[in-house]
Short mmCIF file of C-alpha atoms in Angstrom, two decimals:
data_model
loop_
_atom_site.label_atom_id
_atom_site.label_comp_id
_atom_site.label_asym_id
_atom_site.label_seq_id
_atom_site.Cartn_x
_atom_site.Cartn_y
_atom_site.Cartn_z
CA UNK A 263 -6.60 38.07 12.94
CA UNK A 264 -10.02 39.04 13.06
CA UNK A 265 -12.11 38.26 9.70
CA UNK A 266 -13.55 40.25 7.37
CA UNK A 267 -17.54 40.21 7.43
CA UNK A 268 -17.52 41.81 3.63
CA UNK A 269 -15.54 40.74 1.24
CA UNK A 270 -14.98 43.81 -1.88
CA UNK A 271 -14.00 41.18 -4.39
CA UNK A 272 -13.35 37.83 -5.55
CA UNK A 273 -9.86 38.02 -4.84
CA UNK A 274 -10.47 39.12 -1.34
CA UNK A 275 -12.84 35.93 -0.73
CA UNK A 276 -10.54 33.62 -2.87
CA UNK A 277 -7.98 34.33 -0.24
CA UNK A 278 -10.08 34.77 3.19
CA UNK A 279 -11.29 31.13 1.76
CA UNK A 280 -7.61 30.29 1.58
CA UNK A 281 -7.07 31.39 5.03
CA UNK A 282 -10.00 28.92 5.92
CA UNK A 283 -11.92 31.94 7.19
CA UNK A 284 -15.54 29.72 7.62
CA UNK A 285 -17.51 33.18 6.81
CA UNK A 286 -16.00 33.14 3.53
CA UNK A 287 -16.59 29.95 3.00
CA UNK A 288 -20.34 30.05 3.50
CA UNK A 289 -20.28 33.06 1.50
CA UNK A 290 -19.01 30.81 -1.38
CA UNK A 291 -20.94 28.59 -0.82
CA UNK A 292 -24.26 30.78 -0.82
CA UNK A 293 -22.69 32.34 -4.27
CA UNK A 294 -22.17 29.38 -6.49
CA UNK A 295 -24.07 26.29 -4.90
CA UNK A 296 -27.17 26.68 -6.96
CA UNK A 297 -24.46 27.07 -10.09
CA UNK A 298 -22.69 23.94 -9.02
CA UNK A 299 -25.51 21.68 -7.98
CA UNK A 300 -26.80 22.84 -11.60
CA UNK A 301 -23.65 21.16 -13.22
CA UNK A 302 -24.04 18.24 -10.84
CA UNK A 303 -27.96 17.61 -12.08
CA UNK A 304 -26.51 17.54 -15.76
CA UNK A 305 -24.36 14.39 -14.67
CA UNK A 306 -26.45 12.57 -11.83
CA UNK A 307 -29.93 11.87 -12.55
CA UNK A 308 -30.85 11.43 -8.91
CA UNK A 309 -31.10 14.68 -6.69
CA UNK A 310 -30.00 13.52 -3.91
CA UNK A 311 -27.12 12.25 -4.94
CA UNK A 312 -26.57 15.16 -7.08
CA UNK A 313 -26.66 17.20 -3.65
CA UNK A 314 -24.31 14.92 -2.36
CA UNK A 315 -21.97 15.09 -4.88
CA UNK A 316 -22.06 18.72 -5.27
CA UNK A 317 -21.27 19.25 -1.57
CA UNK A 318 -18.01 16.51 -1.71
CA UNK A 319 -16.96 18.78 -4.27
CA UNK A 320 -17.69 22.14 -2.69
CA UNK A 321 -15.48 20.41 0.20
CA UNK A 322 -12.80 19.52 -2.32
CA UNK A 323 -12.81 23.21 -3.70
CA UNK A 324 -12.47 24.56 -0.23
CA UNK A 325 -10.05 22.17 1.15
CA UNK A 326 -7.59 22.58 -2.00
CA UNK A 327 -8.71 26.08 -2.79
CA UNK A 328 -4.19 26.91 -2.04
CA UNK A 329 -3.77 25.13 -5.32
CA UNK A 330 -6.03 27.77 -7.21
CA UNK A 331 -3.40 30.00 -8.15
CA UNK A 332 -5.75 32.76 -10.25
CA UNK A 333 -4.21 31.67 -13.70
CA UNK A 334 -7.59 30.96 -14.84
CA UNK A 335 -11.53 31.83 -13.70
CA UNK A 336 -12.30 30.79 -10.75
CA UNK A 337 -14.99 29.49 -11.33
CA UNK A 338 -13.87 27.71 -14.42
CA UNK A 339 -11.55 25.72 -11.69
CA UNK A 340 -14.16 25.27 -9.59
CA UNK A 341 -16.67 23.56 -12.51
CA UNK A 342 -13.65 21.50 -13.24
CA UNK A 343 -13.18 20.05 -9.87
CA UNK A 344 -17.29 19.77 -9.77
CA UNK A 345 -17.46 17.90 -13.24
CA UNK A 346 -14.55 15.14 -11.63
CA UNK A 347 -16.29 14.62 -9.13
CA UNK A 348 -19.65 13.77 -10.66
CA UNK A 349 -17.39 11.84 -12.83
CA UNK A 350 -16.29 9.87 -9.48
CA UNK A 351 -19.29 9.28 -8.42
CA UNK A 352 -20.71 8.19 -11.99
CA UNK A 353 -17.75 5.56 -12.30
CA UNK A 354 -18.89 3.67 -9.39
CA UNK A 355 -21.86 2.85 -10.79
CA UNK A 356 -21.74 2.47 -13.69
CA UNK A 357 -19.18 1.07 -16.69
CA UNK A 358 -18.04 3.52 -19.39
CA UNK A 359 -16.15 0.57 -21.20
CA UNK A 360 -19.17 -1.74 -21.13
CA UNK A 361 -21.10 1.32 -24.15
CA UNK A 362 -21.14 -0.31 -27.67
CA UNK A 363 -19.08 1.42 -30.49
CA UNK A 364 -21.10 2.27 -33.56
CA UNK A 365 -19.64 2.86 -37.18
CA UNK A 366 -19.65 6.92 -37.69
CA UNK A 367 -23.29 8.05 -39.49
CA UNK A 368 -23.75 11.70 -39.89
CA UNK A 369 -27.23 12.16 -37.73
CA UNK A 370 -29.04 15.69 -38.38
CA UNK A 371 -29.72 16.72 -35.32
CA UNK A 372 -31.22 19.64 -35.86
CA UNK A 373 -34.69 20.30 -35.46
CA UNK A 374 -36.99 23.87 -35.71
CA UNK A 375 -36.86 24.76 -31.81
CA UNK A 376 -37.62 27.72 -29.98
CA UNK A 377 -33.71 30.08 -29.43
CA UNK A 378 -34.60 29.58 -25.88
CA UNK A 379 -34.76 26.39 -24.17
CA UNK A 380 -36.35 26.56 -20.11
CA UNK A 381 -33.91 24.87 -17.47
CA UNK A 382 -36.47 22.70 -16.85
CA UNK A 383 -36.67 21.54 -20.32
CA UNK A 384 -32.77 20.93 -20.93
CA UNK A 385 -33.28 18.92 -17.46
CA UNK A 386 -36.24 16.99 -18.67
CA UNK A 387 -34.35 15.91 -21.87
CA UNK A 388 -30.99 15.21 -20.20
CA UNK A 389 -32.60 13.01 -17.37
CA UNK A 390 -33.92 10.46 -20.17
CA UNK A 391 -30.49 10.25 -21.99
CA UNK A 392 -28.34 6.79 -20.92
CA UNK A 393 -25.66 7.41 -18.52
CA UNK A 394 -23.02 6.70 -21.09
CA UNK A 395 -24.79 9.00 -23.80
CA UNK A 396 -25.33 12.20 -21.08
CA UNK A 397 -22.01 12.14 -19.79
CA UNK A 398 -20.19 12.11 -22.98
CA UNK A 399 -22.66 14.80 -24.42
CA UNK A 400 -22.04 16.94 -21.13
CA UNK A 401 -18.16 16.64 -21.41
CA UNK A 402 -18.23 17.13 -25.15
CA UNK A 403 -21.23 19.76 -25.73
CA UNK A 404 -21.04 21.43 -22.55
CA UNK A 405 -17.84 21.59 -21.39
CA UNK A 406 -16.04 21.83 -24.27
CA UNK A 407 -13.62 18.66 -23.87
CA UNK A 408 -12.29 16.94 -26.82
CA UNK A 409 -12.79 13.14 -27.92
CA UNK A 410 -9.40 12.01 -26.99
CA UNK A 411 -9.80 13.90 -23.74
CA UNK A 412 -13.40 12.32 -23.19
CA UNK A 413 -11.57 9.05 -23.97
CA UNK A 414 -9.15 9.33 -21.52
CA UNK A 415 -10.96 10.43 -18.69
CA UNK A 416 -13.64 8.02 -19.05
CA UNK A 417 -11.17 5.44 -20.11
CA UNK A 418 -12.78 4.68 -23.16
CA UNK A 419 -11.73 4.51 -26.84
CA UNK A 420 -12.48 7.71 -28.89
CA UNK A 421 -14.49 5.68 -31.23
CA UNK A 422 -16.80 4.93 -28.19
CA UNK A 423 -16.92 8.54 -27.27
CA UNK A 424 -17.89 9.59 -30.52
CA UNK A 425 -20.38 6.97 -31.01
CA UNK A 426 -22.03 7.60 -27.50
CA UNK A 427 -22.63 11.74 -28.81
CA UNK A 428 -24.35 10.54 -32.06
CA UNK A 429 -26.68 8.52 -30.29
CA UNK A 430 -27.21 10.74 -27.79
CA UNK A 431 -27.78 13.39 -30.24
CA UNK A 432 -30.21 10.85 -32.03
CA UNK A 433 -31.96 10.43 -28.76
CA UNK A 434 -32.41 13.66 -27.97
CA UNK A 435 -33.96 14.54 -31.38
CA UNK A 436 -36.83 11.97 -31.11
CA UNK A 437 -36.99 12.57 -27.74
CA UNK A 438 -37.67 16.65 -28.63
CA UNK A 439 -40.25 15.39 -31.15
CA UNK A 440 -42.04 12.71 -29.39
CA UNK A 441 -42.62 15.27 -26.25
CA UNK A 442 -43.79 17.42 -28.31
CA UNK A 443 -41.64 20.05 -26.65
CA UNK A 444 -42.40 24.22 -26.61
CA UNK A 445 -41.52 25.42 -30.07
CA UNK A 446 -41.11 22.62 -32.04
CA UNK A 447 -41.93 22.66 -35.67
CA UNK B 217 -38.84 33.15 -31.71
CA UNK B 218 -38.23 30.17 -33.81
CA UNK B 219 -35.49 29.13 -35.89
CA UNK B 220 -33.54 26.03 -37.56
CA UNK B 221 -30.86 25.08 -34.66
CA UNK B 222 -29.04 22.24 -33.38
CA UNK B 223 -30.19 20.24 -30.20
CA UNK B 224 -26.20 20.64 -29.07
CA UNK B 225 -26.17 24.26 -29.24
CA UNK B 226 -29.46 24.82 -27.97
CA UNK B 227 -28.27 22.90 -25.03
CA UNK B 228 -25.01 24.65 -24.66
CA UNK B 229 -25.83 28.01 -25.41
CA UNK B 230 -28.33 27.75 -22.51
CA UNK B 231 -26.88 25.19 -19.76
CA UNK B 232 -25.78 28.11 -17.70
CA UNK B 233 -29.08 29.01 -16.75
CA UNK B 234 -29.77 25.32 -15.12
CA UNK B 235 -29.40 26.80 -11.41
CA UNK B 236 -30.71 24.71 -8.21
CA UNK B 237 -30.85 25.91 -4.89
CA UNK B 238 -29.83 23.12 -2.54
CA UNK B 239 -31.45 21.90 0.59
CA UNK B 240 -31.25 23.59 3.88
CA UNK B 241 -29.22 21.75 5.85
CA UNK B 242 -26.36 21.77 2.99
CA UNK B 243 -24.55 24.06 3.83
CA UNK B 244 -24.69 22.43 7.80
CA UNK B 245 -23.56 19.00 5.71
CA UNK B 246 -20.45 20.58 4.30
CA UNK B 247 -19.53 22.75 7.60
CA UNK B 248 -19.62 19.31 9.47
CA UNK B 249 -17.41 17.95 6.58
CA UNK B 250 -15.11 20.89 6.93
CA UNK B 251 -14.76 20.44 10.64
CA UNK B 252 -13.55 16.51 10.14
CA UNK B 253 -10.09 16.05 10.94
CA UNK B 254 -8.54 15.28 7.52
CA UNK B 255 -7.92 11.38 7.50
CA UNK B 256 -4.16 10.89 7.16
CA UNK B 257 -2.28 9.80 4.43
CA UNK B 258 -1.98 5.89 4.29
CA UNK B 259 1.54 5.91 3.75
CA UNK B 260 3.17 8.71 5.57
CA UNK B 261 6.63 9.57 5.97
CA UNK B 262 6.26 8.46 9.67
CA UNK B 263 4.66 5.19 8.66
CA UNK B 264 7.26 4.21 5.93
CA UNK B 265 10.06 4.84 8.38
CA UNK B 266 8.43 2.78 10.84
CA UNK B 267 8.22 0.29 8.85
CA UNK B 268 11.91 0.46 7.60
CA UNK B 269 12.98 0.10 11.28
CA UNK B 270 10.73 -3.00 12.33
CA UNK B 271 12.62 -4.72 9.25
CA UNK B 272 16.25 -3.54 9.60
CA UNK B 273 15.11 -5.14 13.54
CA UNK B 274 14.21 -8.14 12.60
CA UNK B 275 17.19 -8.68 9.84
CA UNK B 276 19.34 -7.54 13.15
CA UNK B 277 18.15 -9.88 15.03
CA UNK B 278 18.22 -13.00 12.82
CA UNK B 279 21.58 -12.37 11.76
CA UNK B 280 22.19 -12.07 15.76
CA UNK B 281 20.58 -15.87 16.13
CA UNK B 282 22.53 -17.21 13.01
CA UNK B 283 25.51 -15.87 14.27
CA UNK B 284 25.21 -17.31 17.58
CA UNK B 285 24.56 -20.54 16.49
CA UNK B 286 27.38 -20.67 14.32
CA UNK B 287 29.49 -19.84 17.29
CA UNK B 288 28.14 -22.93 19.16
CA UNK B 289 28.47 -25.52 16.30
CA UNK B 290 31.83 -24.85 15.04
CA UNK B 291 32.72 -28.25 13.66
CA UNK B 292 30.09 -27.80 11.57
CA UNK B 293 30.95 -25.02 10.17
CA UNK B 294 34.14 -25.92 9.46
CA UNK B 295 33.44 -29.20 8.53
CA UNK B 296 33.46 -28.37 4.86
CA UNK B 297 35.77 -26.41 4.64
CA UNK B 298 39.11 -27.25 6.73
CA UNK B 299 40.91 -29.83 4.57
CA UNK B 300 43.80 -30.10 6.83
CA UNK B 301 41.83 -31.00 9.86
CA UNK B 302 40.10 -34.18 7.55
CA UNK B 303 44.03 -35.01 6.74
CA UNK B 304 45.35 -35.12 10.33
CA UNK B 305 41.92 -36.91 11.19
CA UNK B 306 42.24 -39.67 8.57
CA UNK B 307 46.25 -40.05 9.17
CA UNK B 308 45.21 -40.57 12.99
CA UNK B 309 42.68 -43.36 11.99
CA UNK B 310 45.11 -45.23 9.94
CA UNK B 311 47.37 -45.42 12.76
CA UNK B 312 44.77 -47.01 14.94
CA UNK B 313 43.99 -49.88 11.97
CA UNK B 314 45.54 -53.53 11.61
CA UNK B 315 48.06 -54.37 8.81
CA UNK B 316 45.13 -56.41 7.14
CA UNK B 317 42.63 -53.30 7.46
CA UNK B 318 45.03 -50.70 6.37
CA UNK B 319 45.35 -53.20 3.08
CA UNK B 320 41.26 -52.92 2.77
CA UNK B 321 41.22 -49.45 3.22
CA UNK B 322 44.18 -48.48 0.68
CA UNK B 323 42.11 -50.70 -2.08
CA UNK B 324 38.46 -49.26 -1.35
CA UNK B 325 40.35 -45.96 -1.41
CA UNK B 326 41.72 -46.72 -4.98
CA UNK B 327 38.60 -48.12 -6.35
CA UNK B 328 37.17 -44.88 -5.35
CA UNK B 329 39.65 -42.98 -6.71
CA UNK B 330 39.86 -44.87 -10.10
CA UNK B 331 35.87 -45.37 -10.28
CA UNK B 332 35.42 -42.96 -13.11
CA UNK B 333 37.92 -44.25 -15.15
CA UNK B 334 37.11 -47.99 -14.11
CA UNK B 335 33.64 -47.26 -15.88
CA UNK B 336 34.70 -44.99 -18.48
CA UNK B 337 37.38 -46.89 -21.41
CA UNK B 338 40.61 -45.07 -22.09
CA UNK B 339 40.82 -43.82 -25.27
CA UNK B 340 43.94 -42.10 -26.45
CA UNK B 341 45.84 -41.66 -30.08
CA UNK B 342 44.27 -40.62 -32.99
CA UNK B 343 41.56 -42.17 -34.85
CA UNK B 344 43.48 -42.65 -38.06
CA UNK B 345 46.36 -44.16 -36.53
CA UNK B 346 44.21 -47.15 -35.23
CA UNK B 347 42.05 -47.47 -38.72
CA UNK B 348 45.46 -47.97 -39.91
CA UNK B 349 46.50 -50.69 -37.37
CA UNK B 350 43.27 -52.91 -38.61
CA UNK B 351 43.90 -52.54 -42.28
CA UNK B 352 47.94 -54.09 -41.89
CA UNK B 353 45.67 -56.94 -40.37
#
């Protein structure tokens, strides 16, 4: 079979992908790297090692891409298997269970901010944030997981999940303020 | 423009734009990766069945050396076990002893025999009967 050098749709590059057409695949790749490496930086701190991660996953994604069925986005499935593996690579260094709990305080975290906040900026702010506190923020703010989801996946309690968003949401307030970020009031 | 909003949603509501165009040899790194012959599975099918044969060998064979040294050894195999050979064996033995031994052996024979209840007192009838006994007294 001779492959396709244009692919019309996703559907058509979804399965040329399946077919392990490598033309495809570099297509892919060229289409959502930069989107994936993006979720990657949100989780690993280091560059490098986000680049790393981001191409084990992009491997994973085209290696298992059979068991993407199109019940869901595509790309939703693919920022799933991205987010486990930043999660892999996170657990190796460092220990989820060794975070402190916290009793529950309501912390305002809202502050007078600009509607618009520069990729750079959410970067910036993110970088400076604990391992513990960024990753359950990510997973909780980001991606929409639940505590008892966060919990299990990070094999933590869901008191320690809970605790580690309030002080990251604490962090990130006086971190807003103290660097005196674009906007603030 | 300005307004009163929440670190978490002002994070959320504009993650997606957090893009980053990866080096250039990337895409070079992930084509080698894709070229790697996948590593196989630790435990295959292949592997486990292997495996199973090796030790249904070796039980095979062990039960073959066991077996054949049983074979060899037969008196002591049966040595336990075949009563009537011991009979014949002893009645032999006696045959082959003095008056005066055969005398020795029959009373070491008994005193084995009767050891238990040599060092253990008889006790028989009731307990009231014998209170009874000692109070006629």
């Amino acid at each position: 079979m001779i492959p396709k050098t244009t692919y019309v749709n996703e559907k058509d590059l979804i399965q040329a992908c399946q077919q392990q057409e490598r033309k495809a695949q570099k297509l892919l790749f060229d289409r959502y790297s930069a989107k994936m490496l993006g979720i990657c930086r949100r989780y690993v701190r280091n560059q490098e090692d986000a680049e790393d991660v981001m191409i084990e996953g992009m491997y994973k994604i085209m290696s298992k891409i059979s068991q993407y069925h199109g019940g869901g986005s595509f790309e939703g499935w693919m920022r799933r298997v991205m987010v486990n593996e930043a999660l892999m690579f996170l657990r190796k260094a460092h220990n989820f269970k060794m975070t402190v709990e916290i009793s529950n305080i309501e912390i305002k975290s809202q502050i007078t901010v600009e509607d618009h906040l520069a990729a750079e900026d959410i970067l910036k702010l993110l970088e400076k944030l604990p391992t513990g506190y960024r990753t359950v923020f990510n997973l909780y703010v980001v991606e929409g997981y639940k505590h008892r989801e966060i919990a299990e996946i990070l094999e933590i309690s869901i008191n320690t999940s809970k605790s580690q968003l309030i002080l990251a949401k604490k962090r990130l307030r006086s971190l807003v303020q103290e660097n005196r970020m674009p906007g603030v009031g | 423009m300005k307004s009163n909003k929440d670190i978490s949603d002002l994070i959320r509501e504009n993650a997606y734009k957090l893009e980053q165009r990866p080096s250039k040899n990337a895409w070079d790194r992930l084509e080698n990766r894709l070229n790697e012959k996948p590593a196989k599975p630790r435990f295959s099918i292949r592997r486990i069945l292997s495996i199973a044969a090796a030790v249904v060998g070796l039980v095979g064979f062990g039960a073959m050396i066991s077996f054949s040294f049983l074979q060899q050894e037969p008196s002591m195999a049966t040595a336990n076990y075949d009563v009537e050979t011991i009979e014949e064996f002893k009645v032999e033995e006696m045959k082959m002893l003095t008056d005066e031994e055969k005398g020795f052996y029959e009373v070491v024979e008994f005193q084995h025999k009767y050891q238990d209840r040599l060092s253990k007192p008889i006790i028989e009838g009731p307990r009231k009967k014998m209170t009874l006994a000692k109070k006629k007294k």
